[in-house]
Amino acid sequence: MTTDNRTPATPASKHFVRQIIEADLAAGRNGGQVVTRFPPEPNGYLHIGHAKAICIDFGMAQEHGGRCHLRMDDTNPAKEEMEYINSIQEDVRWLGFDWGQHFYHASDYFGSMYAFAERLIERGKAYVCAVPQDDWKDYRGVPTRPGQESPWRNRPAAESLDLFRRMKAGEFKEGALCLRAKIDMASPNIHLRDPVLYRILHAEHPHTGTTWCVYPMYDFAHPLEDAFEGVTHSLCSIEFEVHRPLYDWVIENLMAIRDAGDAAAATWFVHDHPKYQGPQQNEFARLDLTYTVMSKRKLLELVENRLVSGWDDPRLPTLCGLRRRGYTPSAIRNFVETVGVTKFNSLTEVALLEHCLREDLNKLALRRMAVLKPLKVTIENAEALPATVEAQNNPEDPAAGTRQIPFSRELLIESDDFMEVPPPKYFRLTPGGSVRIRNAGFLTCTRVEKDAAGAVQSVICHWSPQTTAMKVKGTIHWVSAPHAKQVPVRLYDRLFTVPEPDGQEQDFKTFLNPHSLEAVTAFAEPAVAEAQPGEKFQFERVAYFVADAYDSRPGAPVFNRTVTLKDLWAKAEQAKK
RNA sequence: UGCCGGAUAGUGUAACGGUAGCACAACAGACUCUGAAUCUGUUUGUCUAGGUUCAAAUCCUAGUCCGGCAACCA
């Protein structure tokens, strides 16, 4: 089911969902099938929190020889749009999962759901209620006190049936009536106090248009969708835990009707199986990450206030944002596996995500040289210079081959790689000192040129070939100045300055990192200009970069910094301050 | 304050009555033509109090703290 088969770095742990599934399999539940589903509501873009759910839903099915359905949970036409339906599919596919033929919409089942609702009314399990929404809170009561019954609770089934049909026909205004389950107004679980099953909505649905005037509520629709599709394990996040008794109530009633031999009911199940006993809901904790926000509302706020460039801004935790930032699907999958699955409400450090990313990128990213803040170097012994030098494309992967890099007497090095008055343990270029220049021998600084203000303008060096026996502690990167390509580079950093922008006194937006994006021009070796959109590189000693998928042009790539290399020296220097 | 969950190093997670382990982070060192990668080592933990048991992170009781639930949202 995964479209690439790189194995996870961490061996899979026997988390509680795996244990449940294996126990069910051992017990022969549902005839030994495992069917799961990923049921997003198409009202926003998917983010890394969804990636966790996707990996679990598809992963559990895949691991146990089952299947996973992709299902748009489109039961609220007021909030859902086609745009999202498309992006969701793209993102799930990008993550590496394939639902095969099993792409569904909750709205596919509106007819069956409606028919089932009528059966419920006939059996005295549901009734049409006319209590206005605002008044209902008095009937419902509060958690500590039982509610009281709706005056319409015991109206004859025939009357409810008639009203329900007229609701469907569009005879009533929104809010005038609703269909309620008849369960228990005294239940300590609020969700069991005669919950709404259907409401009237005169809205155009992205999929069913204006066919329907009544739409099912999530708590009613979801268990039905699962059952109709033959889902065995309905995995969801922890906030639905208190809904489970209602989920089970719907399933029990559905199975009772099916088992009673209702001929129409048999047609509701689009994936029936002789041993299908019904779905079971299990809940796990959502993923939360430091230095970002995850709620749809807050993400939307950032996008709408133009605090980021769009849903796919590379600083956002959206899947399209991460993709544009240069994240790989396998890094994300490994991350989700490493984080594990529990019911504990956790906050995971982004450092772990970044570790998984670097681990993957280190294996696959081609190495190139590029200088971000250039300092000119002039070689004084120009007569002996090679025209080109050879370099490995990826020392971690000899199969990536080698390339020729032009060399000349005018080089650019990183200005941080030269210091006139170096601190102790500085292994780079200093007046009178030597360094190795990557793939191209050595430089010994013989002279420093300064401007009138005393700032270093350029350094003059003596060059020694690779074969020279020279003991140096450092190696720096460089580019040949006359051959250098100037490429736009965006240096992205974390979007927020605090680990938990959410749970603070002030609004989360006050913690936006003003330096989360810095646009600079880098000087790169010629091979960099040939980068294809989406292609990933390590600019040696700097960071991993990806050629932006939208802004790059043939021969003129634009780069996004995906994640920096670890830099112990910079960290130690920072610690001194 | 009613109901439902949860609590193991800084973070995340394992151990399912029998030596508290792993990953990340942090720190130290080795190695290195990337101060990267790799390798080695170090620091740090079972929410509290009782109980059961030869033996408790695990079972029981009481408490503490955290999260969720009172849309005709999902």
XYZ file of C-alpha atoms (C1' of nucleotides) in Angstrom:
651
model
C 0.000 0.000 0.000
C 2.952 2.311 0.514
C 4.310 3.518 -2.785
C 7.915 3.377 -1.705
C 9.347 0.707 0.485
C 12.058 2.287 2.542
C 11.899 0.653 5.906
C 11.432 2.640 9.081
C 14.557 3.363 11.124
C 12.851 2.461 14.359
C 11.381 -0.994 14.773
C 7.639 -0.836 15.131
C 6.464 -0.831 18.716
C 3.482 -2.814 19.874
C 1.338 0.179 20.648
C -2.139 -0.331 22.001
C -3.883 -0.054 18.642
C -1.665 -2.784 17.208
C -2.420 -4.896 20.253
C -6.159 -4.435 19.859
C -6.034 -5.330 16.177
C -3.896 -8.383 16.787
C -6.169 -9.537 19.595
C -9.194 -9.116 17.309
C -7.459 -11.057 14.574
C -6.561 -13.820 17.010
C -10.167 -13.963 18.170
C -11.417 -14.156 14.606
C -13.455 -10.981 14.926
C -15.056 -9.846 11.666
C -13.833 -12.998 9.982
C -10.212 -11.948 10.352
C -10.390 -8.800 8.253
C -8.855 -5.446 9.044
C -10.538 -2.500 7.353
C -9.767 1.058 8.396
C -10.498 4.477 7.033
C -9.128 8.004 7.019
C -12.163 10.305 7.177
C -11.168 13.971 6.862
C -13.752 16.706 6.710
C -12.960 18.613 3.498
C -12.913 22.016 5.150
C -9.192 22.703 5.350
C -5.723 21.594 4.401
C -4.113 18.549 5.954
C -1.273 19.110 8.408
C 1.279 16.946 10.162
C -1.275 16.083 12.836
C -3.363 14.457 10.114
C -0.246 12.703 8.889
C -0.207 10.814 12.167
C -3.782 9.664 11.645
C -3.099 8.805 8.004
C -0.047 6.727 8.882
C -1.960 4.888 11.592
C -5.102 4.306 9.526
C -3.314 3.174 6.379
C -0.450 1.604 8.273
C -2.590 -0.674 10.418
C -4.510 -1.939 7.395
C -1.347 -2.470 5.393
C 0.382 -4.317 8.208
C -2.489 -6.720 8.654
C -3.302 -7.449 5.060
C -6.354 -5.236 5.090
C -7.461 -2.119 3.272
C -7.905 1.516 4.165
C -10.564 3.761 2.691
C -10.187 7.458 2.022
C -13.507 9.028 2.876
C -14.563 12.633 2.737
C -16.706 13.279 5.774
C -18.884 15.793 3.989
C -21.998 15.928 6.146
C -21.996 19.703 6.566
C -22.446 21.483 3.227
C -22.034 24.850 4.913
C -18.360 24.275 5.609
C -16.989 22.059 2.902
C -15.432 22.754 -0.463
C -14.151 20.965 -3.554
C -10.749 22.684 -3.303
C -10.047 20.791 -0.108
C -11.242 17.460 -1.473
C -8.539 17.665 -4.142
C -5.738 18.819 -1.870
C -6.503 16.054 0.617
C -6.108 13.389 -2.038
C -2.863 14.905 -3.259
C -1.431 15.056 0.247
C -2.378 11.501 1.208
C -0.858 10.218 -2.024
C 2.273 12.262 -1.473
C 2.654 10.769 1.992
C 2.907 7.447 0.213
C -0.498 5.859 0.667
C -2.886 4.410 -1.840
C -6.568 3.808 -1.231
C -6.994 1.969 -4.509
C -10.669 1.951 -5.499
C -11.762 2.849 -2.028
C -12.455 6.539 -2.305
C -15.772 7.523 -0.796
C -17.869 10.386 0.412
C -20.117 10.294 3.442
C -22.652 11.861 1.098
C -22.623 8.630 -0.958
C -24.703 7.155 1.869
C -27.222 9.926 2.436
C -29.990 7.751 0.994
C -29.199 4.759 3.198
C -28.737 6.959 6.240
C -32.105 8.512 5.669
C -33.756 5.118 5.245
C -32.150 3.926 8.463
C -33.386 7.033 10.268
C -36.931 6.183 9.198
C -36.524 2.670 10.614
C -35.406 4.194 13.874
C -38.524 6.346 13.990
C -40.716 3.332 13.244
C -39.087 1.451 16.086
C -39.641 4.318 18.521
C -35.929 5.081 18.730
C -36.097 8.546 17.231
C -38.540 11.441 17.062
C -38.956 14.785 15.400
C -38.449 17.550 17.927
C -39.626 21.157 17.650
C -37.778 22.599 20.623
C -35.816 25.595 19.308
C -32.074 25.270 19.452
C -31.706 28.047 21.996
C -34.210 26.431 24.322
C -32.703 22.997 24.097
C -29.912 23.768 26.533
C -32.544 24.013 29.279
C -33.865 20.572 28.365
C -30.463 19.034 28.026
C -29.420 20.104 31.512
C -25.817 20.319 32.624
C -23.298 17.539 33.289
C -24.017 17.623 37.003
C -27.808 17.673 36.616
C -30.046 15.490 34.487
C -32.002 17.029 31.646
C -35.726 16.905 31.049
C -37.579 15.307 28.222
C -38.656 17.138 25.107
C -42.442 17.657 24.913
C -42.283 15.957 21.508
C -40.430 12.918 22.790
C -43.454 10.645 22.820
C -45.299 11.830 19.771
C -46.561 8.902 17.673
C -44.072 7.367 15.277
C -46.392 8.032 12.365
C -46.405 11.730 13.176
C -42.599 11.868 13.409
C -42.322 9.941 10.178
C -44.608 12.374 8.419
C -42.709 15.386 9.725
C -39.359 13.835 8.886
C -40.476 13.229 5.309
C -41.673 16.796 5.032
C -38.361 18.014 6.472
C -36.655 16.097 3.720
C -39.019 17.575 1.151
C -37.945 21.040 2.205
C -41.210 22.140 3.814
C -39.545 23.673 6.858
C -37.043 26.371 7.533
C -33.642 25.646 9.013
C -33.884 25.135 12.751
C -37.647 24.618 12.787
C -37.409 20.902 13.485
C -34.791 18.249 14.000
C -34.686 14.496 14.375
C -33.512 13.285 17.773
C -32.502 9.886 19.030
C -34.614 8.777 21.987
C -31.985 7.600 24.451
C -31.689 8.946 28.010
C -32.144 12.516 29.172
C -30.674 11.623 32.562
C -27.476 10.083 31.243
C -24.289 11.392 32.842
C -22.955 11.406 29.287
C -24.342 14.493 27.600
C -24.049 12.883 24.188
C -26.711 10.368 25.142
C -29.295 13.000 26.132
C -31.413 12.670 23.004
C -28.778 13.869 20.540
C -29.738 15.437 17.216
C -29.526 12.959 14.345
C -30.661 15.179 11.480
C -30.930 18.912 11.020
C -32.526 20.976 8.266
C -30.014 22.759 6.037
C -30.935 24.541 2.851
C -27.430 24.700 1.465
C -25.788 23.561 -1.722
C -23.641 20.517 -1.076
C -20.386 20.245 -3.079
C -21.285 16.684 -4.002
C -25.048 16.228 -3.846
C -26.025 19.755 -4.819
C -29.512 20.680 -3.662
C -30.877 17.131 -3.494
C -31.070 17.186 0.287
C -32.684 19.528 2.764
C -31.790 17.422 5.771
C -28.247 16.458 6.693
C -27.083 13.876 9.235
C -24.989 14.854 12.234
C -21.499 13.444 12.657
C -22.424 11.160 15.559
C -25.144 9.550 13.517
C -23.411 9.516 10.152
C -19.974 8.344 11.144
C -20.805 4.921 12.575
C -23.094 4.308 9.607
C -20.387 5.225 7.092
C -18.017 2.866 8.861
C -20.510 0.022 8.957
C -21.681 0.452 5.372
C -18.063 0.216 4.205
C -17.320 -2.801 6.352
C -14.821 -0.908 8.470
C -13.602 -3.035 11.362
C -11.434 -0.558 13.238
C -12.561 3.029 13.350
C -9.525 4.847 14.689
C -9.956 8.430 15.761
C -8.617 11.020 18.130
C -9.193 11.181 21.825
C -11.889 13.853 21.912
C -14.335 11.352 20.439
C -13.943 9.030 23.381
C -17.072 10.366 25.081
C -18.985 9.889 21.825
C -18.293 6.168 21.769
C -21.465 5.111 23.631
C -23.499 6.932 20.993
C -21.417 5.377 18.219
C -22.170 1.981 19.720
C -25.867 2.827 20.091
C -26.105 3.580 16.356
C -24.221 0.403 15.455
C -26.354 -1.776 17.727
C -29.528 -0.443 16.196
C -28.160 -0.793 12.689
C -27.080 -4.377 13.214
C -30.391 -5.227 14.853
C -32.228 -4.013 11.761
C -29.861 -5.819 9.407
C -30.127 -9.027 11.389
C -33.903 -8.740 11.448
C -33.758 -9.518 7.735
C -34.760 -6.091 6.442
C -34.326 -6.476 2.676
C -33.612 -2.811 2.047
C -31.107 -2.713 4.881
C -29.041 -5.361 3.152
C -28.417 -2.930 0.286
C -26.967 -0.276 2.572
C -23.810 -2.237 3.129
C -21.588 -1.537 0.151
C -18.863 -3.887 1.355
C -20.668 -6.576 3.246
C -18.822 -9.654 4.415
C -20.534 -12.771 5.784
C -18.674 -12.515 9.063
C -18.851 -8.765 9.490
C -19.856 -7.886 13.030
C -19.545 -4.137 12.822
C -16.949 -1.467 13.461
C -15.291 -0.665 16.721
C -14.052 2.805 17.613
C -10.680 3.264 19.296
C -9.170 6.590 20.189
C -5.583 7.795 20.312
C -4.005 11.152 21.204
C -3.456 13.807 18.601
C 0.006 14.930 17.608
C 1.180 18.267 18.891
C 4.485 19.919 18.009
C 6.590 22.623 19.604
C 7.141 25.989 17.908
C 4.034 25.751 15.765
C 0.264 25.773 15.867
C -1.883 22.939 14.638
C -5.509 24.011 14.799
C -7.319 24.671 11.540
C -8.621 27.914 12.974
C -5.182 29.285 13.839
C -3.650 28.138 10.576
C -6.473 29.853 8.738
C -5.873 32.999 10.765
C -2.219 33.077 9.685
C -3.173 32.578 6.060
C -6.022 35.095 6.015
C -4.017 37.793 7.788
C -1.205 37.227 5.279
C 1.249 36.480 8.038
C 2.370 33.614 5.819
C 2.252 33.399 2.040
C -0.509 30.774 1.852
C -1.495 27.287 2.965
C 1.709 25.959 1.441
C 4.016 28.473 3.080
C 7.123 26.430 3.896
C 6.973 27.551 7.524
C 3.569 25.988 8.102
C 3.030 22.446 9.416
C 0.585 21.758 6.583
C 1.568 18.829 4.397
C 1.754 21.087 1.359
C 3.913 23.490 3.374
C 6.244 20.739 4.537
C 6.445 19.379 1.005
C 7.425 22.798 -0.288
C 9.922 23.153 2.555
C 11.646 20.000 1.315
C 10.386 17.415 3.796
C 10.254 13.865 2.510
C 7.284 11.543 2.999
C 9.496 8.871 4.489
C 10.885 11.295 7.086
C 7.346 12.096 8.155
C 6.340 8.435 8.251
C 9.375 7.563 10.356
C 8.623 10.442 12.641
C 5.066 9.263 13.221
C 6.276 5.734 13.938
C 8.905 7.059 16.345
C 6.425 9.233 18.202
C 4.229 6.219 18.822
C 0.539 5.852 19.556
C -0.917 6.332 23.025
C -3.795 8.033 24.771
C -1.423 10.470 26.462
C -1.779 14.083 25.491
C 1.769 14.883 24.460
C 3.785 17.718 23.007
C 6.564 16.448 20.768
C 9.696 18.499 20.183
C 10.222 19.594 16.559
C 13.818 18.503 17.063
C 12.651 14.925 16.652
C 10.924 15.705 13.356
C 14.046 17.496 12.175
C 16.171 14.544 13.193
C 14.043 12.190 11.083
C 14.317 14.624 8.192
C 18.106 14.946 8.374
C 18.419 11.195 8.665
C 16.564 10.773 5.377
C 18.091 13.736 3.554
C 21.616 12.679 4.534
C 21.092 9.495 2.553
C 19.540 10.991 -0.551
C 20.485 14.661 -0.971
C 23.153 15.466 -3.583
C 26.017 17.572 -2.226
C 26.776 20.934 -3.756
C 28.764 23.969 -2.710
C 27.242 27.397 -2.259
C 28.339 30.458 -0.332
C 25.731 32.534 1.464
C 27.805 35.462 2.755
C 30.803 35.716 0.416
C 34.324 36.893 1.120
C 36.693 37.237 -1.855
C 39.855 35.175 -1.964
C 42.574 35.863 -4.526
C 45.145 33.184 -5.158
C 48.602 34.645 -5.670
C 50.278 31.631 -7.288
C 47.827 31.420 -10.206
C 50.123 29.591 -12.632
C 49.710 26.101 -11.149
C 45.907 26.031 -10.816
C 43.718 23.198 -12.196
C 40.778 24.251 -14.352
C 38.399 21.930 -12.569
C 38.333 19.640 -9.580
C 36.357 16.455 -9.052
C 33.857 16.045 -6.245
C 31.603 13.265 -5.032
C 27.913 13.925 -5.431
C 27.102 12.139 -2.201
C 29.739 10.608 0.054
C 26.955 8.574 1.702
C 26.062 7.040 -1.647
C 28.911 6.295 -4.097
C 26.328 5.404 -6.759
C 25.470 9.109 -6.967
C 28.733 9.554 -8.880
C 31.025 12.537 -9.202
C 31.074 15.913 -10.937
C 33.618 18.469 -12.120
C 33.652 21.856 -10.399
C 35.365 24.812 -12.097
C 38.279 26.299 -10.207
C 40.044 29.645 -10.641
C 42.234 32.169 -8.885
C 39.236 34.143 -7.681
C 37.249 32.281 -5.077
C 34.399 33.115 -2.755
C 34.376 31.639 0.708
C 31.931 32.038 3.566
C 32.792 35.190 5.477
C 32.384 33.233 8.731
C 35.201 31.009 7.557
C 37.801 33.726 7.902
C 38.684 35.538 11.115
C 41.430 38.037 11.604
C 41.463 37.482 15.336
C 40.217 33.939 15.796
C 38.937 32.526 19.075
C 40.608 29.385 20.466
C 39.889 26.166 18.539
C 38.940 28.063 15.383
C 39.855 25.618 12.599
C 39.260 27.838 9.570
C 41.209 30.480 7.683
C 43.251 33.036 9.649
C 46.090 35.398 8.717
C 49.139 33.217 8.182
C 47.054 30.067 8.718
C 46.012 27.264 6.369
C 42.788 25.404 5.676
C 41.724 22.727 3.318
C 39.257 23.870 0.682
C 36.779 21.159 -0.067
C 37.892 18.885 -2.935
C 40.546 21.382 -4.069
C 43.691 21.473 -1.959
C 44.736 24.097 0.558
C 44.788 27.809 1.097
C 47.339 29.665 3.198
C 46.469 33.260 3.919
C 49.370 35.564 3.192
C 47.706 38.964 3.256
C 44.463 40.723 4.151
C 43.058 43.671 2.217
C 40.946 46.161 4.136
C 38.856 49.146 3.245
C 39.313 52.646 4.668
C 37.184 51.719 7.684
C 39.408 48.756 8.449
C 36.890 46.084 7.407
C 38.290 43.028 5.649
C 37.714 43.367 1.900
C 39.411 40.287 0.599
C 42.149 37.890 1.495
C 45.173 36.908 -0.555
C 46.192 33.282 -0.333
C 48.785 30.846 -1.530
C 47.251 27.682 -3.001
C 48.680 24.188 -2.481
C 47.500 21.103 -4.370
C 45.616 18.189 -2.788
C 48.757 16.118 -2.734
C 50.524 18.499 -0.373
C 51.321 16.977 2.985
C 49.741 19.617 5.116
C 48.186 19.156 8.512
C 45.058 21.274 8.898
C 42.114 20.821 11.208
C 39.482 22.488 9.066
C 37.883 22.205 5.650
C 35.825 25.029 4.197
C 33.587 25.277 1.159
C 34.085 27.683 -1.721
C 32.985 28.590 -5.232
C 34.940 29.958 -8.154
C 33.909 33.614 -8.385
C 33.836 33.946 -12.199
C 31.812 30.727 -12.501
C 29.452 31.308 -9.577
C 25.715 31.337 -10.242
C 23.684 33.725 -8.186
C 20.619 31.977 -6.853
C 17.794 33.311 -4.687
C 17.636 31.466 -1.404
C 15.036 31.664 1.342
C 16.330 30.911 4.781
C 13.389 29.606 6.773
C 13.390 29.261 10.509
C 10.717 28.249 13.022
C 7.546 30.306 12.768
C 7.284 31.017 16.488
C 9.764 32.088 19.119
C 8.287 30.009 21.936
C 7.767 26.237 22.169
C 4.064 26.608 22.949
C 2.607 29.607 21.134
C -0.803 28.192 21.965
C -1.328 27.970 25.686
C -0.036 31.468 26.490
C -1.700 34.486 28.075
C -1.235 36.582 24.940
C -2.523 35.785 21.479
C -0.421 33.195 19.674
C 0.382 35.687 16.905
C 2.403 37.844 19.282
C 4.980 35.058 19.336
C 5.576 34.982 15.591
C 9.280 34.864 14.825
C 10.178 38.030 12.893
C 13.196 36.207 11.464
C 11.350 33.129 10.240
C 12.138 34.100 6.652
C 15.265 35.765 5.350
C 15.742 36.121 1.611
C 19.336 36.196 0.400
C 21.310 35.558 -2.760
C 23.739 32.686 -2.680
C 26.750 32.136 -4.920
C 26.675 28.568 -6.082
C 28.743 26.230 -8.192
C 27.375 25.936 -11.780
C 25.739 22.521 -11.284
C 23.235 24.113 -8.915
C 21.628 26.055 -11.759
C 20.437 22.785 -13.288
C 18.339 21.865 -10.237
C 14.872 20.604 -11.064
C 11.874 21.837 -9.085
C 11.550 19.740 -5.936
C 15.108 18.442 -6.160
C 16.888 18.234 -2.821
C 20.461 19.169 -2.043
C 22.856 19.584 0.777
C 24.895 22.720 0.357
C 27.886 21.373 2.175
C 28.566 22.772 5.628
C 25.446 24.933 5.358
C 22.082 23.186 5.215
C 19.688 21.074 3.178
C 17.835 22.941 0.456
C 15.107 22.172 -2.021
C 14.496 23.858 -5.350
C 11.116 25.527 -4.873
C 8.416 23.726 -6.812
C 6.607 26.901 -7.897
C 9.109 29.714 -8.186
C 11.960 27.869 -9.902
C 12.399 28.336 -13.661
C 14.485 26.212 -16.015
C 18.095 27.137 -15.369
C 17.013 29.528 -12.613
C 16.093 27.656 -9.494
C 14.968 29.305 -6.275
C 15.923 27.511 -3.088
C 14.190 26.955 0.214
C 16.246 26.012 3.228
C 14.712 22.782 4.470
C 16.693 22.319 7.656
C 20.151 23.369 8.762
C 22.969 20.960 9.344
C 23.776 20.427 12.988
C 26.470 22.891 13.903
C 28.259 22.158 17.165
C 30.732 25.000 16.616
C 27.986 27.588 16.187
C 26.206 26.186 19.199
C 29.341 26.367 21.354
C 29.987 29.943 20.214
C 26.397 30.831 20.979
C 26.721 29.295 24.432
C 29.695 31.549 25.220
C 27.506 34.630 24.844
C -18.084 20.339 41.506
C -21.217 15.002 36.975
C -19.063 11.724 33.296
C -14.906 9.836 30.262
C -9.602 9.526 29.638
C -4.520 10.087 31.151
C 0.217 10.431 34.313
C 7.545 6.389 33.316
C 14.474 11.029 32.416
C 14.113 17.782 29.462
C 10.741 15.513 25.216
C 8.370 11.193 23.133
C 7.874 6.132 24.098
C 8.831 0.539 25.941
C 8.440 -2.890 29.912
C 1.561 -6.351 30.500
C 3.815 -9.226 38.654
C 10.392 -10.778 38.141
C 17.414 -6.522 36.135
C 13.214 0.323 34.354
C 15.053 -0.009 28.293
C 14.990 2.812 23.494
C 14.950 7.333 20.437
C 15.462 12.564 20.414
C 17.671 16.446 23.281
C 21.864 17.770 26.461
C 27.002 16.909 27.781
C 32.021 14.576 27.017
C 35.341 12.041 23.788
C 37.011 9.325 19.121
C 37.084 9.764 13.961
C 36.645 12.900 9.756
C 38.567 16.469 2.967
C 31.335 18.718 5.469
C 32.944 21.511 13.168
C 27.957 17.190 8.964
C 27.539 11.959 9.071
C 29.488 7.830 11.959
C 31.232 5.612 16.661
C 31.904 5.532 22.165
C 30.558 7.172 26.802
C 27.870 10.367 30.625
C 23.767 12.930 33.160
C 18.636 12.712 34.166
C 12.785 8.910 35.343
C 8.015 5.225 37.396
C 2.659 11.828 40.341
C 1.690 11.126 46.017
C 0.225 8.102 50.225
C -1.280 3.558 51.838
C -2.264 -1.732 50.835
C -1.763 -6.948 48.454
C 2.751 -9.940 47.261
C 8.851 -13.321 48.274
C 8.646 -9.470 44.454
C 4.648 -3.631 42.066
C 5.788 1.223 36.824
C 2.421 -2.960 36.410
C -2.775 -5.305 40.910
C -6.172 -2.729 44.923
C -7.701 1.854 47.786
C -7.512 7.021 48.524
C -5.666 11.508 46.841
C -2.995 15.132 43.439
C -2.356 17.098 38.769
C -3.430 17.273 33.389
C -6.786 16.654 29.080
C -11.746 16.048 27.027
C -17.289 16.493 27.150
C -22.916 20.775 28.029
C -23.141 23.071 18.268
C -29.086 21.544 14.846
C -19.657 21.439 13.965
C -16.440 17.368 12.788
